[in-house]
Amino acid sequence: MEGKVVITKTTLPSGIRILSESVSSVRSIAVGVWVDSGSRNDPEFKAGISHFVEHAVFKGTTKRRMHQIASRMESVGGYLNAFTSKEHTCYFARALDSYLDRGVDSVCDLVASPVFPEREIEKEKSVVLEEIKMYDDAPEEYITDRFESVIYPSQAIGRPIIGYPETVSGLKRQDLFDYVTRQYIPDQIVIAASGNLRHGTLVKSVEKAFKDLRSAGSKPKKESAPPPYQATELSLTRPIQQGHLILGRPGISVHSKHRAILELLNIILGGGSSSRLNQRIRERYGFCYNIYSFLNAYSDCGDFGVYLGLDPSRINRALRLIFREFDRLAQKPVSNQVLTRAKGQARGGIALGLESMSNRMTRLGKQQLYFGRVISIDETIEELEAVTAEEIQTFAGDFLSPNAFSRVLLMPSDQ
C-alpha cells in the first residue's frame, strides 16, 4: 500500500534514537522530540507537572528569550508546538524542507536547556488554571476526566493530564528543574522526522543540538498496571442543559493480539455516521446529536466506552438501545458488507493520515516508544484484513458484557 518507503534509524552513543522517513514528493518537514514521560509519571501531589513543564519550556532557554522562541519558526512560515499525553510528551516543528536544521534546533533547545524564569512561571500558572476552568466548563471534557478516574482509581493514569488547581498552584521552579533532570534524559528521547530530508543531515543536526544533554543515569520507574477493576456507577450534576453519559470499561493495551479486532468493532459500533449507534440512536430515534464509541490503548492497559449527550428523560431508553447493539454484536456475526465497510474505513483513515507529514512523524515516534520498531502500513493493513466476522462476534461476546461496564452520568443540576 505504501510503495517504497525507507525508514532509517540511528542510535547515538548517548542513547538517543533518531528515526526519519524520507518523502521526496513534498517540500516540507515535520520533526518531533518525543520524551517517554507523560502525566502517568506525575506524583500525586504534583499532578499536572508533565503538562506544566511542556508549557514552561517555551518561556525561555539559555539560547533564546520567550519571544524569540515563538517567532523563530513562524518567521519562515513554519510553526512550533507541543503536547502532553498520558505516557509521552512531544515537542514538534513543521517547516519548509530548507529549514530542517532550524526546526531540529528549535525543538531540541526546548528540551535541552530551559531556564524557567520565575516571573514567567508564576504567570503561566494562571494560564494553566484558566485552561483547567475551560475544560471544566466543557461537559464532554469534564465527564471524560471523571470516567478515567473510575476506570483507573488511585492511579496517575486516571488523573487529568492537566492536573488540579491545587497541584498546579503548588509547583515550584525547582520542581520543574528536578523533573527535567529526571525525565528528559537520552534514554527517554526519540527524535522522529518525516518529509523531504536526508537522514545524515538530520543526525548531524540532532548531534549538534544535543551535544550538552546530560544523563541522569537509569531510566525512571514506570507506574505499575492498574489494579483489578470493578464496575462502578457515578452520578454528577453541573449547571448545564443536557445530560451526558459515558458507558465504559477497561480495554486492551497497544500490545494486545486483539488490537485489530477491537479497532474494527469500535468502527462498526460507534465510529462515524454509518455506525450502528449513530444510525439507531440518532438517526432512527432522534435521541441525541452526538454519540460515538472510543478506545484508548496504552503500554499495559486501555479503556473503551460509548459517549452520548441527550435530554435526561431519554437516558434510560438510550441505555437499553446501546445494550441491544452490544447484544447484536455478541449474538450474530456482522455481514460481509458491514465488515468490508469497516475495513475500508480503517484503511482510508490510515491512507489519509499519510498525507500529513506531522501524522507520519507522530507514527514514527509513538511506535518506536511503544514497540521499539516502526510497524509498516502494509503490516497494519494485513492485520486488519485478517480479522473475521466470527472473531469479532467471539470477542464481543465477552468484552461487551453489560456487567463489565461502568456508568458515569452528568446531569443538569436542577434535575
CSV table of C-alpha atoms in Angstrom, one decimal:
chain,number,residue,atom,x,y,z
A,1,MET,CA,0.0,0.0,0.0
A,2,GLU,CA,2.8,2.4,0.9
A,3,GLY,CA,5.0,1.9,-2.1
A,4,LYS,CA,8.7,2.3,-1.4
A,5,VAL,CA,9.2,4.0,1.9
A,6,VAL,CA,12.5,3.8,3.7
A,7,ILE,CA,12.6,4.4,7.4
A,8,THR,CA,16.1,4.9,8.8
A,9,LYS,CA,17.2,4.7,12.4
A,10,THR,CA,20.3,5.7,14.2
A,11,THR,CA,21.1,5.4,17.9
A,12,LEU,CA,23.6,7.9,19.2
A,13,PRO,CA,26.2,6.8,21.8
A,14,SER,CA,24.2,8.7,24.4
A,15,GLY,CA,21.1,6.5,23.8
A,16,ILE,CA,19.0,9.0,21.8
A,17,ARG,CA,17.2,7.2,19.0
A,18,ILE,CA,16.7,9.1,15.7
A,19,LEU,CA,14.2,7.9,13.1
A,20,SER,CA,13.5,9.5,9.7
A,21,GLU,CA,11.1,8.8,6.8
A,22,SER,CA,12.1,10.5,3.6
A,23,VAL,CA,9.2,11.7,1.4
A,24,SER,CA,10.6,13.3,-1.7
A,25,SER,CA,7.3,14.3,-3.1
A,26,VAL,CA,6.7,17.1,-0.6
A,27,ARG,CA,8.5,20.4,0.2
A,28,SER,CA,8.1,20.3,3.9
A,29,ILE,CA,9.4,18.5,7.0
A,30,ALA,CA,7.9,17.7,10.4
A,31,VAL,CA,10.3,16.9,13.3
A,32,GLY,CA,9.5,16.0,16.9
A,33,VAL,CA,11.3,15.3,20.1
A,34,TRP,CA,9.4,12.6,21.9
A,35,VAL,CA,10.0,12.1,25.6
A,36,ASP,CA,8.9,8.8,27.2
A,37,SER,CA,7.2,10.6,30.0
A,38,GLY,CA,3.7,11.9,30.5
A,39,SER,CA,1.1,12.6,33.1
A,40,ARG,CA,1.3,9.0,34.2
A,41,ASN,CA,4.7,9.8,35.6
A,42,ASP,CA,3.4,12.7,37.8
A,43,PRO,CA,3.5,12.2,41.6
A,44,GLU,CA,0.0,12.6,43.1
A,45,PHE,CA,0.9,15.8,45.0
A,46,LYS,CA,2.4,17.3,41.7
A,47,ALA,CA,-0.3,16.1,39.3
A,48,GLY,CA,0.0,18.1,36.1
A,49,ILE,CA,3.7,18.8,36.3
A,50,SER,CA,4.4,17.0,33.0
A,51,HIS,CA,1.9,19.2,31.2
A,52,PHE,CA,3.2,22.3,33.0
A,53,VAL,CA,6.8,21.7,32.1
A,54,GLU,CA,5.6,21.4,28.5
A,55,HIS,CA,4.2,24.9,28.8
A,56,ALA,CA,7.1,26.3,30.8
A,57,VAL,CA,9.9,25.4,28.5
A,58,PHE,CA,8.6,27.9,26.0
A,59,LYS,CA,9.2,30.8,28.5
A,60,GLY,CA,13.0,30.8,27.7
A,61,THR,CA,16.1,28.8,27.2
A,62,THR,CA,19.8,29.5,27.7
A,63,LYS,CA,19.9,30.4,24.0
A,64,ARG,CA,16.7,32.3,23.4
A,65,ARG,CA,14.1,34.5,25.1
A,66,MET,CA,10.4,33.7,25.0
A,67,HIS,CA,9.6,36.0,22.1
A,68,GLN,CA,12.5,34.6,20.0
A,69,ILE,CA,11.2,31.0,20.6
A,70,ALA,CA,7.8,32.0,19.4
A,71,SER,CA,8.9,33.8,16.3
A,72,ARG,CA,11.8,31.7,15.1
A,73,MET,CA,9.7,29.2,13.2
A,74,GLU,CA,6.8,31.5,12.4
A,75,SER,CA,9.2,34.0,10.7
A,76,VAL,CA,9.9,31.3,8.0
A,77,GLY,CA,6.3,30.2,7.6
A,78,GLY,CA,6.5,27.2,10.0
A,79,TYR,CA,5.3,26.5,13.5
A,80,LEU,CA,6.4,25.2,16.8
A,81,ASN,CA,4.2,23.5,19.4
A,82,ALA,CA,4.0,20.7,21.9
A,83,PHE,CA,1.5,18.3,23.6
A,84,THR,CA,1.4,16.1,26.7
A,85,SER,CA,-0.3,12.7,26.8
A,86,LYS,CA,-0.8,10.1,29.5
A,87,GLU,CA,2.6,8.4,28.6
A,88,HIS,CA,4.5,10.8,26.4
A,89,THR,CA,5.4,14.4,25.8
A,90,CYS,CA,6.2,15.7,22.3
A,91,TYR,CA,7.8,19.0,21.1
A,92,PHE,CA,7.4,19.4,17.3
A,93,ALA,CA,8.1,21.8,14.4
A,94,ARG,CA,6.8,21.9,10.9
A,95,ALA,CA,8.5,24.0,8.2
A,96,LEU,CA,9.8,24.1,4.6
A,97,ASP,CA,12.4,21.4,4.0
A,98,SER,CA,15.1,24.1,3.7
A,99,TYR,CA,14.6,24.8,7.4
A,100,LEU,CA,15.2,21.3,8.8
A,101,ASP,CA,18.2,22.4,10.9
A,102,ARG,CA,16.3,25.3,12.3
A,103,GLY,CA,13.3,23.1,13.2
A,104,VAL,CA,15.6,20.5,14.9
A,105,ASP,CA,17.5,23.2,16.8
A,106,SER,CA,14.3,24.8,18.0
A,107,VAL,CA,12.6,21.7,19.4
A,108,CYS,CA,15.8,20.3,20.9
A,109,ASP,CA,16.6,23.6,22.6
A,110,LEU,CA,13.3,23.4,24.5
A,111,VAL,CA,14.2,20.0,25.9
A,112,ALA,CA,17.9,20.6,26.5
A,113,SER,CA,18.2,24.0,28.1
A,114,PRO,CA,15.0,25.6,29.6
A,115,VAL,CA,15.6,28.2,32.2
A,116,PHE,CA,12.1,28.5,33.7
A,117,PRO,CA,12.1,32.3,34.6
A,118,GLU,CA,10.4,32.7,38.0
A,119,ARG,CA,8.2,35.6,36.9
A,120,GLU,CA,7.0,33.8,33.8
A,121,ILE,CA,6.4,30.6,35.6
A,122,GLU,CA,4.0,32.4,38.0
A,123,LYS,CA,2.2,33.9,35.1
A,124,GLU,CA,2.0,30.6,33.3
A,125,LYS,CA,0.3,29.1,36.4
A,126,SER,CA,-2.6,31.5,35.8
A,127,VAL,CA,-2.7,30.4,32.2
A,128,VAL,CA,-3.0,26.7,33.1
A,129,LEU,CA,-5.6,27.4,35.8
A,130,GLU,CA,-7.7,29.1,33.1
A,131,GLU,CA,-7.2,26.1,30.9
A,132,ILE,CA,-8.5,23.9,33.7
A,133,LYS,CA,-11.6,26.1,34.0
A,134,MET,CA,-12.1,25.9,30.3
A,135,TYR,CA,-12.1,22.1,30.4
A,136,ASP,CA,-14.3,22.0,33.5
A,137,ASP,CA,-16.8,24.2,31.6
A,138,ALA,CA,-17.0,21.7,28.7
A,139,PRO,CA,-19.3,18.8,29.8
A,140,GLU,CA,-17.7,16.3,27.4
A,141,GLU,CA,-14.2,17.0,28.7
A,142,TYR,CA,-15.4,17.0,32.3
A,143,ILE,CA,-17.2,13.7,32.2
A,144,THR,CA,-14.3,12.1,30.3
A,145,ASP,CA,-11.9,13.0,33.1
A,146,ARG,CA,-14.4,11.5,35.7
A,147,PHE,CA,-14.7,8.4,33.6
A,148,GLU,CA,-11.0,7.9,33.6
A,149,SER,CA,-10.9,8.3,37.4
A,150,VAL,CA,-13.4,5.4,37.6
A,151,ILE,CA,-11.5,3.1,35.3
A,152,TYR,CA,-8.1,3.8,36.8
A,153,PRO,CA,-8.9,4.5,40.5
A,154,SER,CA,-6.0,5.8,42.6
A,155,GLN,CA,-3.7,5.7,39.6
A,156,ALA,CA,-1.8,8.5,37.9
A,157,ILE,CA,-3.2,7.4,34.6
A,158,GLY,CA,-6.7,8.1,35.9
A,159,ARG,CA,-5.9,11.7,36.8
A,160,PRO,CA,-6.4,14.6,34.3
A,161,ILE,CA,-3.3,15.3,32.2
A,162,ILE,CA,-3.5,19.0,33.1
A,163,GLY,CA,-3.6,18.3,36.9
A,164,TYR,CA,-5.7,20.1,39.5
A,165,PRO,CA,-5.8,23.8,40.6
A,166,GLU,CA,-4.2,23.0,44.0
A,167,THR,CA,-1.3,20.9,42.5
A,168,VAL,CA,-0.5,23.3,39.7
A,169,SER,CA,-0.6,26.3,42.1
A,170,GLY,CA,1.8,24.5,44.4
A,171,LEU,CA,4.5,23.8,41.8
A,172,LYS,CA,7.9,25.4,42.4
A,173,ARG,CA,10.6,26.4,39.9
A,174,GLN,CA,12.9,23.8,41.4
A,175,ASP,CA,10.3,21.1,40.8
A,176,LEU,CA,10.4,21.8,37.1
A,177,PHE,CA,14.2,21.6,37.0
A,178,ASP,CA,14.1,18.3,39.0
A,179,TYR,CA,11.5,16.9,36.6
A,180,VAL,CA,13.5,17.7,33.5
A,181,THR,CA,16.7,16.4,35.1
A,182,ARG,CA,15.0,13.1,35.9
A,183,GLN,CA,12.9,12.6,32.8
A,184,TYR,CA,14.5,14.5,29.9
A,185,ILE,CA,17.5,12.1,29.5
A,186,PRO,CA,18.9,10.5,26.4
A,187,ASP,CA,17.5,7.0,27.1
A,188,GLN,CA,14.0,8.5,27.3
A,189,ILE,CA,14.2,10.5,24.0
A,190,VAL,CA,13.3,9.7,20.4
A,191,ILE,CA,13.7,12.1,17.5
A,192,ALA,CA,11.3,11.5,14.7
A,193,ALA,CA,11.2,13.3,11.4
A,194,SER,CA,9.3,12.9,8.1
A,195,GLY,CA,9.4,14.8,4.9
A,196,ASN,CA,11.8,15.9,2.2
A,197,LEU,CA,15.0,15.3,4.2
A,198,ARG,CA,18.2,13.3,4.4
A,199,HIS,CA,18.8,11.1,7.4
A,200,GLY,CA,22.5,12.0,7.7
A,201,THR,CA,21.7,15.7,7.8
A,202,LEU,CA,19.1,15.1,10.5
A,203,VAL,CA,21.6,13.1,12.6
A,204,LYS,CA,24.2,15.9,12.4
A,205,SER,CA,21.6,18.5,13.4
A,206,VAL,CA,20.5,16.4,16.4
A,207,GLU,CA,24.1,15.8,17.5
A,208,LYS,CA,24.8,19.5,17.4
A,209,ALA,CA,21.6,20.5,19.2
A,210,PHE,CA,22.0,17.8,22.0
A,211,LYS,CA,25.8,17.9,22.4
A,212,ASP,CA,25.5,19.0,26.0
A,213,LEU,CA,22.4,17.0,27.0
A,214,ARG,CA,23.2,15.3,30.3
A,215,SER,CA,22.1,11.8,31.5
A,216,ALA,CA,20.7,11.3,35.0
A,217,GLY,CA,21.6,7.6,34.9
A,218,SER,CA,18.9,4.9,34.8
A,219,LYS,CA,15.5,5.4,33.3
A,220,PRO,CA,12.8,6.4,35.8
A,221,LYS,CA,10.4,3.7,37.0
A,222,LYS,CA,7.0,3.4,35.3
A,223,GLU,CA,3.7,3.3,37.1
A,224,SER,CA,2.5,-0.3,37.7
A,225,ALA,CA,-0.5,-1.6,35.8
A,226,PRO,CA,-3.9,-0.7,37.2
A,227,PRO,CA,-5.4,-2.9,40.0
A,228,PRO,CA,-8.3,-5.2,39.4
A,229,TYR,CA,-11.3,-3.4,38.0
A,230,GLN,CA,-14.8,-3.3,39.4
A,231,ALA,CA,-17.8,-1.8,37.5
A,232,THR,CA,-19.0,1.5,39.2
A,233,GLU,CA,-21.8,3.9,38.8
A,234,LEU,CA,-21.1,7.6,39.3
A,235,SER,CA,-23.7,10.4,39.1
A,236,LEU,CA,-22.7,14.1,38.9
A,237,THR,CA,-24.5,17.4,38.4
A,238,ARG,CA,-23.5,20.6,36.8
A,239,PRO,CA,-25.3,23.8,35.8
A,240,ILE,CA,-25.9,22.5,32.2
A,241,GLN,CA,-28.9,21.9,30.0
A,242,GLN,CA,-28.1,18.5,28.6
A,243,GLY,CA,-27.5,15.1,30.2
A,244,HIS,CA,-24.2,13.4,29.4
A,245,LEU,CA,-23.4,9.7,29.7
A,246,ILE,CA,-20.2,7.5,29.3
A,247,LEU,CA,-20.7,3.8,29.4
A,248,GLY,CA,-17.3,2.2,29.6
A,249,ARG,CA,-14.9,-0.4,30.8
A,250,PRO,CA,-11.1,-1.3,30.7
A,251,GLY,CA,-9.9,-2.1,27.2
A,252,ILE,CA,-6.6,-3.5,25.9
A,253,SER,CA,-3.0,-2.4,25.6
A,254,VAL,CA,-1.2,-1.5,22.4
A,255,HIS,CA,0.5,-4.9,22.6
A,256,SER,CA,-2.7,-7.0,22.7
A,257,LYS,CA,-3.3,-9.6,20.0
A,258,HIS,CA,-6.9,-8.4,19.9
A,259,ARG,CA,-6.0,-4.9,18.8
A,260,ALA,CA,-7.2,-5.1,15.2
A,261,ILE,CA,-10.4,-6.9,16.3
A,262,LEU,CA,-11.4,-4.2,18.8
A,263,GLU,CA,-10.5,-1.4,16.3
A,264,LEU,CA,-13.0,-2.8,13.8
A,265,LEU,CA,-15.6,-3.5,16.5
A,266,ASN,CA,-15.2,0.1,17.5
A,267,ILE,CA,-15.8,1.4,14.0
A,268,ILE,CA,-18.8,-0.8,13.5
A,269,LEU,CA,-20.4,0.1,16.8
A,270,GLY,CA,-19.7,3.8,17.0
A,271,GLY,CA,-17.1,5.0,14.6
A,272,GLY,CA,-18.8,7.6,12.3
A,273,SER,CA,-22.2,8.5,10.8
A,274,SER,CA,-22.7,5.0,9.4
A,275,SER,CA,-22.1,3.2,12.7
A,276,ARG,CA,-24.8,1.2,14.4
A,277,LEU,CA,-25.1,3.5,17.4
A,278,ASN,CA,-25.3,6.7,15.3
A,279,GLN,CA,-27.8,5.2,12.8
A,280,ARG,CA,-30.1,3.7,15.5
A,281,ILE,CA,-30.0,6.2,18.4
A,282,ARG,CA,-29.5,9.5,16.5
A,283,GLU,CA,-31.0,8.8,13.0
A,284,ARG,CA,-33.8,6.4,13.8
A,285,TYR,CA,-35.0,7.7,17.2
A,286,GLY,CA,-33.6,11.3,17.2
A,287,PHE,CA,-32.5,10.9,20.8
A,288,CYS,CA,-29.2,12.7,20.6
A,289,TYR,CA,-27.0,15.0,18.4
A,290,ASN,CA,-23.6,13.4,19.4
A,291,ILE,CA,-22.9,9.7,20.1
A,292,TYR,CA,-19.8,7.7,19.4
A,293,SER,CA,-17.7,4.9,20.8
A,294,PHE,CA,-14.0,5.3,21.6
A,295,LEU,CA,-10.9,3.3,22.6
A,296,ASN,CA,-7.6,4.3,24.2
A,297,ALA,CA,-4.7,1.9,24.3
A,298,TYR,CA,-1.5,2.4,26.5
A,299,SER,CA,1.6,0.4,27.2
A,300,ASP,CA,-0.1,-2.0,29.6
A,301,CYS,CA,-3.8,-1.1,29.8
A,302,GLY,CA,-6.5,0.7,27.9
A,303,ASP,CA,-10.2,1.7,28.1
A,304,PHE,CA,-13.2,1.6,25.8
A,305,GLY,CA,-16.6,3.3,26.0
A,306,VAL,CA,-19.6,4.9,24.5
A,307,TYR,CA,-20.3,8.6,24.9
A,308,LEU,CA,-23.6,10.5,24.2
A,309,GLY,CA,-25.3,13.7,25.2
A,310,LEU,CA,-29.0,13.9,25.3
A,311,ASP,CA,-32.1,15.0,27.2
A,312,PRO,CA,-32.1,13.5,30.7
A,313,SER,CA,-35.6,12.0,30.2
A,314,ARG,CA,-34.2,9.8,27.4
A,315,ILE,CA,-31.2,8.3,29.1
A,316,ASN,CA,-32.8,5.0,30.2
A,317,ARG,CA,-34.2,4.4,26.8
A,318,ALA,CA,-30.8,5.2,25.1
A,319,LEU,CA,-29.1,2.8,27.5
A,320,ARG,CA,-31.4,0.0,26.5
A,321,LEU,CA,-30.7,0.7,22.8
A,322,ILE,CA,-26.9,0.7,23.4
A,323,PHE,CA,-27.1,-2.7,25.2
A,324,ARG,CA,-29.2,-4.0,22.4
A,325,GLU,CA,-26.5,-3.2,20.0
A,326,PHE,CA,-23.9,-4.8,22.2
A,327,ASP,CA,-26.1,-8.0,22.2
A,328,ARG,CA,-26.4,-7.9,18.4
A,329,LEU,CA,-22.7,-7.9,18.0
A,330,ALA,CA,-22.3,-10.8,20.5
A,331,GLN,CA,-25.1,-12.9,19.1
A,332,LYS,CA,-24.6,-12.8,15.4
A,333,PRO,CA,-21.6,-12.2,13.1
A,334,VAL,CA,-21.7,-9.0,11.2
A,335,SER,CA,-22.4,-9.3,7.5
A,336,ASN,CA,-19.7,-9.3,4.9
A,337,GLN,CA,-20.9,-5.9,3.7
A,338,VAL,CA,-20.6,-4.4,7.2
A,339,LEU,CA,-17.1,-5.9,7.8
A,340,THR,CA,-15.9,-4.8,4.4
A,341,ARG,CA,-17.1,-1.3,5.0
A,342,ALA,CA,-15.4,-1.2,8.4
A,343,LYS,CA,-12.1,-2.4,7.0
A,344,GLY,CA,-12.4,0.2,4.2
A,345,GLN,CA,-13.0,2.9,6.8
A,346,ALA,CA,-9.9,1.8,8.7
A,347,ARG,CA,-7.7,1.6,5.6
A,348,GLY,CA,-8.9,5.0,4.4
A,349,GLY,CA,-8.1,6.6,7.7
A,350,ILE,CA,-4.6,5.2,7.6
A,351,ALA,CA,-4.1,6.3,3.9
A,352,LEU,CA,-5.4,9.8,4.5
A,353,GLY,CA,-3.1,10.2,7.5
A,354,LEU,CA,-0.1,9.6,5.3
A,355,GLU,CA,-0.9,12.8,3.5
A,356,SER,CA,0.3,14.7,6.6
A,357,MET,CA,4.0,14.9,7.5
A,358,SER,CA,3.0,15.6,11.1
A,359,ASN,CA,1.0,12.4,11.2
A,360,ARG,CA,3.9,10.4,9.7
A,361,MET,CA,6.3,11.9,12.3
A,362,THR,CA,3.8,11.1,15.1
A,363,ARG,CA,3.6,7.5,13.9
A,364,LEU,CA,7.4,7.1,13.9
A,365,GLY,CA,7.8,8.5,17.4
A,366,LYS,CA,4.9,6.6,19.1
A,367,GLN,CA,5.7,3.3,17.6
A,368,GLN,CA,9.4,3.5,18.5
A,369,LEU,CA,8.5,4.3,22.1
A,370,TYR,CA,5.8,1.6,22.3
A,371,PHE,CA,7.2,-1.2,20.2
A,372,GLY,CA,10.9,-0.4,19.7
A,373,ARG,CA,10.3,-0.5,16.0
A,374,VAL,CA,8.1,1.0,13.3
A,375,ILE,CA,5.2,-1.2,12.2
A,376,SER,CA,4.8,-0.9,8.4
A,377,ILE,CA,1.5,0.3,6.9
A,378,ASP,CA,1.3,-3.0,5.0
A,379,GLU,CA,1.6,-5.0,8.2
A,380,THR,CA,-1.1,-2.9,9.9
A,381,ILE,CA,-3.4,-3.4,6.9
A,382,GLU,CA,-2.7,-7.2,6.8
A,383,GLU,CA,-3.6,-7.4,10.4
A,384,LEU,CA,-6.9,-5.7,9.8
A,385,GLU,CA,-7.8,-7.6,6.7
A,386,ALA,CA,-7.2,-10.9,8.5
A,387,VAL,CA,-10.0,-10.2,11.1
A,388,THR,CA,-13.1,-12.3,10.5
A,389,ALA,CA,-16.7,-11.6,11.5
A,390,GLU,CA,-16.6,-14.7,13.7
A,391,GLU,CA,-13.6,-13.3,15.6
A,392,ILE,CA,-15.5,-10.0,16.2
A,393,GLN,CA,-18.5,-11.9,17.5
A,394,THR,CA,-16.5,-14.1,19.8
A,395,PHE,CA,-14.6,-11.1,21.2
A,396,ALA,CA,-17.8,-9.1,21.6
A,397,GLY,CA,-19.5,-12.0,23.5
A,398,ASP,CA,-17.1,-11.5,26.4
A,399,PHE,CA,-16.0,-7.9,26.0
A,400,LEU,CA,-19.4,-6.3,25.7
A,401,SER,CA,-21.0,-7.9,28.7
A,402,PRO,CA,-23.2,-5.2,30.3
A,403,ASN,CA,-22.0,-6.2,33.8
A,404,ALA,CA,-18.4,-5.1,32.9
A,405,PHE,CA,-19.4,-1.5,32.1
A,406,SER,CA,-19.2,1.4,34.4
A,407,ARG,CA,-21.7,4.3,34.1
A,408,VAL,CA,-20.7,7.9,34.6
A,409,LEU,CA,-23.7,10.3,34.3
A,410,LEU,CA,-23.5,14.1,34.3
A,411,MET,CA,-26.9,15.7,34.8
A,412,PRO,CA,-28.2,19.3,34.9
A,413,SER,CA,-28.1,20.4,38.5
A,414,ASP,CA,-31.9,21.1,38.5
A,415,GLN,CA,-32.8,17.5,37.6
